[in-house]
Amino acid sequence: MADINLKEVTLIVGVVTACYWNSLFCGFVFDDVSAILDNKDLHPSTPLKTLFQNDFWGTPMSEERSHKSYRPLTVLTFRLNYLFSELKPMSYHLLNMIFHAVVSVIFLKVCKLFLDNRSSVIASLLFAVHPIHTEAVTGVVGRAELLSSIFFLAAFLSYTKSKGPDNSIVWTPIALTVVLVAVATLCKEQGITVVGICCVYEVFIAQGYTLPLLCTTARQFFRGKSNIPFSMLQTLIKLIVLMFSTLLLVVIRVQVIQSQLPVFTRFDNPAAVSPTPTRQLTFNYLLPLNAWLLLNPSELCCDWTMGTIPLIESFLDIRNLATFIFFCFLGALGVFSLRYPGDSSKTVLMALCLMALPFIPASNLFFPVGFVVAERVLYVPSMGFCILVAHGWQKISNKSVLKKLSWVCLSMVIFTHALKTLHRNWDWESEYTLFMSALKVNKNNAKLWNNVGHALENEKNFERALKYFLQATHVQPDDIGAHMNVGRTYKNLNRTKEAEESYMMAKSLMPQIIPGKKYAARIAPNHLNVYINLANLIRANESRLEEADQLYRQAISMRPDFKQAYISRGELLLKMNKPLKAKEAYLKALELDRNNADLWYNLAIVHIELKEPNEALKNFNRALELNPKHKLALFNSAILMQESGEVKLRPEARKRLLSYINEEPQDANGYFNLGMLAMDDKKDSEAEMWMKKAIKLQADFRSALFNLALLYSQTAKELMALPILEELLRYYPDHIKGLILKGDILMNQKKDILGAKKCFEKILEMDPNNVQGKHNLCVVYFEEKDLLKAERCLVETLALAPHEEYIQRHLNIVRDKISSSSFAEQPVSPAGKTSGVEGDKIPTESVKEVRSEPRPTQIIKPSDNKRQSKSNKLLGKSTDKETPHKTTKEIKEIEKKRVAALKRLEEIERILNGE
């Protein structure tokens, strides 16, 4: 075996870079969304041990919905990417490109075991540029193929060094091989197939046996004519060690998946559920189809499921001829490689092994898989194909007549493949470009029509999305997911009647419950979301809440471990004012998933409804332990702490709000509540800063505008409050508290009695029974020296609030003035005060408006599911609601303010008395 040199490495790395540089500008598409964007195992907050308990998509291996794809080391590399760049796709694509270059270089070293230097470089170059690899390299989830291939080839190279002088056994390389096989398997399951390649290499390459020689030796041994040669015994020992190690890995793998195969449906792989002989004929036809993709990668498609490849239901189907020719060709190569000695037959044999053995797990021949054809699983088999092509080219180029022609043809193949790869990478730029490129190749796959619709839906282009979803239902009328997509899009277009009809159609396609038979074994678990989506639609009608609850319960009866049904039902029960039952639903969901931060958050909301703030805070804290960046938990727990009135909790509330605005820098609510906290702590400058930031983000932020004006009025900056109040009243002309505050400032600071009068009169136009506005208008009349009108006004005010003693006292003062004969000689102080912000009616604390509900009732709920492979969650915004109640501590604080206000009223009375 010749070593590789720097020039060869540079050439291969340069070619890989030239072919895949544009992949760096692609995003996360197709399966990347589930494996990267929706996979919590990537987050640093998730314990590392969880990676070894969940499948490739972040689903616990113990759950029935798990795909049972156990690839923790691949997920670990995703996690490293996330650590350095979070969810920026460029770093993920860059690492994939580097791994492909590494595989290509190691493959060159393997090629030199069976080919000359020139042919080895050609095989490696063909592998580096082959367009079939774009799915494995440009698609981020294809990293499983890349990593597994690195350790796959390393294990094989290690095994080739297990033969010592005089045919002795060198155990260190064998032990290393076993370790590398285990690592390759932890990257992707097909890594274990390298053991079979090592066995073939040992028997036919290292020992040089041929099939006739093995048969002759076996016959002589069984007839007792000779013993097994010592060299063959050593070979058997090595093979037994390899097979025993493989068996151990298989047992461990079976234990990991808990002896359960993943659940797939007829939509994923139609032939898998077809009767004999349709199943066998179709699966066998897929072998020449995959070989054709390697030979002619002109029409590539990211998804070959559903109706892409029609089933072969008859022996007379012309496609059976392709299967027959393929097996004849394969058989001829097999006979040649096994029967005859020589370097050529050894090269062909190893090429066939590299093509066939790694493909067995994906072949559907021994157990069904969740796809029909997948281009990325051809990554390792293409190595054998490239060796075969390079070997054939070597034979042709050695003939002087065809030498030049062979070089021209080879150059054209490598060049056109490189261009095709470069062009194909752009298809993976976005989901829309990817699925549109797939539709050019295959229009019989409803999933592709659905996925183009999803891409348009994500762009809020619902009208165009609807056309693609409807086409999906025409291509595959019994596709439950397509009808669900149509229903969801109608809902987004506010066409609720059509949405309900589509959901009902999807529901009618669901199989009936069969006693004693597992429901999930007959349908994709995510199709149960039709009950969730339909219930979410009809619950908008208050008269149909019970009907919606029945749908949730029906989904739960079909799958008692259907977590999303419990979550949605809990939200509905809260809406139906049944918090105790909602609590039961969320507790049941938590039994299924205790590491779900959203569930702990929702349970906190239930405890708030049950008026158990301490329990609510505990659950908020639990949610934040699981996800320190849980935005709603950060925000609402901070508000809950603020509303508790406990001074010791304010620093933590401030810390959480700071974390919230770090996550949501464009949400004015976070800045506003930081301002409210600062006002509570008497940090006026800081409060002003936060309020201004909130207003900058949201110019019409009602509560921020008012409280900033209030802050100015409380800190002797009344004139600065006026323009803020003008802005507030421009957006909200009926803001009564703003009008009262403005009137008070105009009256006492600007001496604009007419302007103040207009404010108070406008209040009474909107609310004739507003005691505060009416009383302050009475003070205006007094200032205008219209005592009779002031008297009538105070009498009317007293009738509205007979329990208010200060109104009676003011009325007595006015009446005394009227009856006093010296009234005309006594000056009236122009500094008469209204009972404004400092008065009895609006103590400082009571005028603070809270933009974000202190008792949050927002539930994190599952949305209408767009993809069949995952369920999405939506995080909402907090709402602008009035505080429904005050805490005991708040009431005490208000009473203190009331006492201070009464003292202020005494001052007003002295002014009215002319003292």
Tab-separated table of N, CA, C and O in Angstrom, residues 484 503 507-508 510-511 513 519 527-537 548 550-552 554-556 558 562:
chain	number	residue	atom	x	y	z
A	484	MET	N	-55.088	17.716	6.369
A	484	MET	CA	-54.820	18.547	7.545
A	484	MET	C	-54.186	19.877	7.136
A	484	MET	O	-54.524	20.942	7.667
A	503	TYR	N	-60.704	19.226	7.840
A	503	TYR	CA	-60.330	18.444	9.026
A	503	TYR	C	-61.245	17.229	9.185
A	503	TYR	O	-60.794	16.142	9.569
A	507	LYS	N	-60.188	13.374	9.307
A	507	LYS	CA	-60.643	12.519	10.413
A	507	LYS	C	-61.344	11.263	9.893
A	507	LYS	O	-61.189	10.168	10.451
A	508	SER	N	-62.082	11.408	8.785
A	508	SER	CA	-62.801	10.251	8.231
A	508	SER	C	-61.839	9.215	7.652
A	508	SER	O	-62.202	8.048	7.500
A	510	MET	N	-59.054	8.342	9.104
A	510	MET	CA	-58.379	7.649	10.200
A	510	MET	C	-58.987	6.261	10.368
A	510	MET	O	-60.208	6.096	10.254
A	511	PRO	N	-58.166	5.254	10.639
A	511	PRO	CA	-58.711	3.897	10.844
A	511	PRO	C	-59.527	3.819	12.123
A	511	PRO	O	-59.294	4.571	13.070
A	513	ILE	N	-60.931	2.268	15.612
A	513	ILE	CA	-60.285	1.589	16.742
A	513	ILE	C	-60.660	0.115	16.735
A	513	ILE	O	-61.836	-0.243	16.641
A	519	TYR	N	-53.162	1.128	18.187
A	519	TYR	CA	-53.543	2.097	17.159
A	519	TYR	C	-52.330	2.580	16.376
A	519	TYR	O	-52.358	2.698	15.170
A	527	HIS	N	-50.578	11.876	12.835
A	527	HIS	CA	-51.870	12.065	12.195
A	527	HIS	C	-52.972	12.278	13.233
A	527	HIS	O	-54.035	12.805	12.900
A	528	LEU	N	-52.714	11.874	14.462
A	528	LEU	CA	-53.692	12.127	15.524
A	528	LEU	C	-53.873	13.624	15.772
A	528	LEU	O	-54.838	14.031	16.413
A	529	ASN	N	-52.956	14.425	15.268
A	529	ASN	CA	-53.096	15.872	15.435
A	529	ASN	C	-54.323	16.414	14.725
A	529	ASN	O	-54.698	17.568	14.957
A	530	VAL	N	-54.951	15.616	13.870
A	530	VAL	CA	-56.178	16.079	13.237
A	530	VAL	C	-57.235	16.362	14.301
A	530	VAL	O	-58.034	17.307	14.184
A	531	TYR	N	-57.247	15.568	15.375
A	531	TYR	CA	-58.201	15.818	16.462
A	531	TYR	C	-57.860	17.121	17.179
A	531	TYR	O	-58.754	17.893	17.545
A	532	ILE	N	-56.572	17.361	17.377
A	532	ILE	CA	-56.138	18.583	18.045
A	532	ILE	C	-56.495	19.798	17.199
A	532	ILE	O	-57.061	20.787	17.698
A	533	ASN	N	-56.175	19.730	15.905
A	533	ASN	CA	-56.434	20.873	15.025
A	533	ASN	C	-57.919	21.168	14.888
A	533	ASN	O	-58.334	22.330	14.884
A	534	LEU	N	-58.720	20.103	14.755
A	534	LEU	CA	-60.164	20.296	14.632
A	534	LEU	C	-60.739	20.877	15.919
A	534	LEU	O	-61.571	21.801	15.888
A	535	ALA	N	-60.286	20.365	17.055
A	535	ALA	CA	-60.762	20.883	18.335
A	535	ALA	C	-60.352	22.340	18.526
A	535	ALA	O	-61.143	23.168	18.995
A	536	ASN	N	-59.107	22.673	18.142
A	536	ASN	CA	-58.649	24.063	18.264
A	536	ASN	C	-59.469	25.001	17.398
A	536	ASN	O	-59.643	26.175	17.729
A	537	LEU	N	-59.971	24.476	16.281
A	537	LEU	CA	-60.784	25.298	15.384
A	537	LEU	C	-62.179	25.559	15.961
A	537	LEU	O	-62.624	26.707	16.032
A	548	ALA	N	-65.277	20.204	21.534
A	548	ALA	CA	-63.818	20.228	21.412
A	548	ALA	C	-63.176	19.323	22.461
A	548	ALA	O	-62.228	18.578	22.165
A	550	GLN	N	-64.436	16.709	23.751
A	550	GLN	CA	-64.662	15.324	23.339
A	550	GLN	C	-63.611	14.867	22.337
A	550	GLN	O	-63.133	13.730	22.382
A	551	LEU	N	-63.203	15.758	21.432
A	551	LEU	CA	-62.166	15.420	20.446
A	551	LEU	C	-60.823	15.171	21.127
A	551	LEU	O	-60.100	14.230	20.782
A	552	TYR	N	-60.489	16.011	22.111
A	552	TYR	CA	-59.236	15.797	22.840
A	552	TYR	C	-59.266	14.450	23.551
A	552	TYR	O	-58.285	13.697	23.536
A	554	GLN	N	-60.987	11.862	22.744
A	554	GLN	CA	-60.926	10.780	21.751
A	554	GLN	C	-59.480	10.510	21.342
A	554	GLN	O	-59.064	9.351	21.214
A	555	ALA	N	-58.711	11.578	21.152
A	555	ALA	CA	-57.293	11.408	20.801
A	555	ALA	C	-56.550	10.704	21.926
A	555	ALA	O	-55.717	9.818	21.689
A	556	ILE	N	-56.851	11.069	23.170
A	556	ILE	CA	-56.195	10.444	24.325
A	556	ILE	C	-56.568	8.976	24.425
A	556	ILE	O	-55.737	8.122	24.773
A	558	MET	N	-57.153	7.009	22.015
A	558	MET	CA	-56.418	6.271	20.992
A	558	MET	C	-54.959	6.086	21.380
A	558	MET	O	-54.368	5.049	21.098
A	562	PHE	N	-50.362	10.375	24.389
A	562	PHE	CA	-50.369	11.484	23.439
A	562	PHE	C	-50.283	12.801	24.222
A	562	PHE	O	-51.288	13.395	24.607
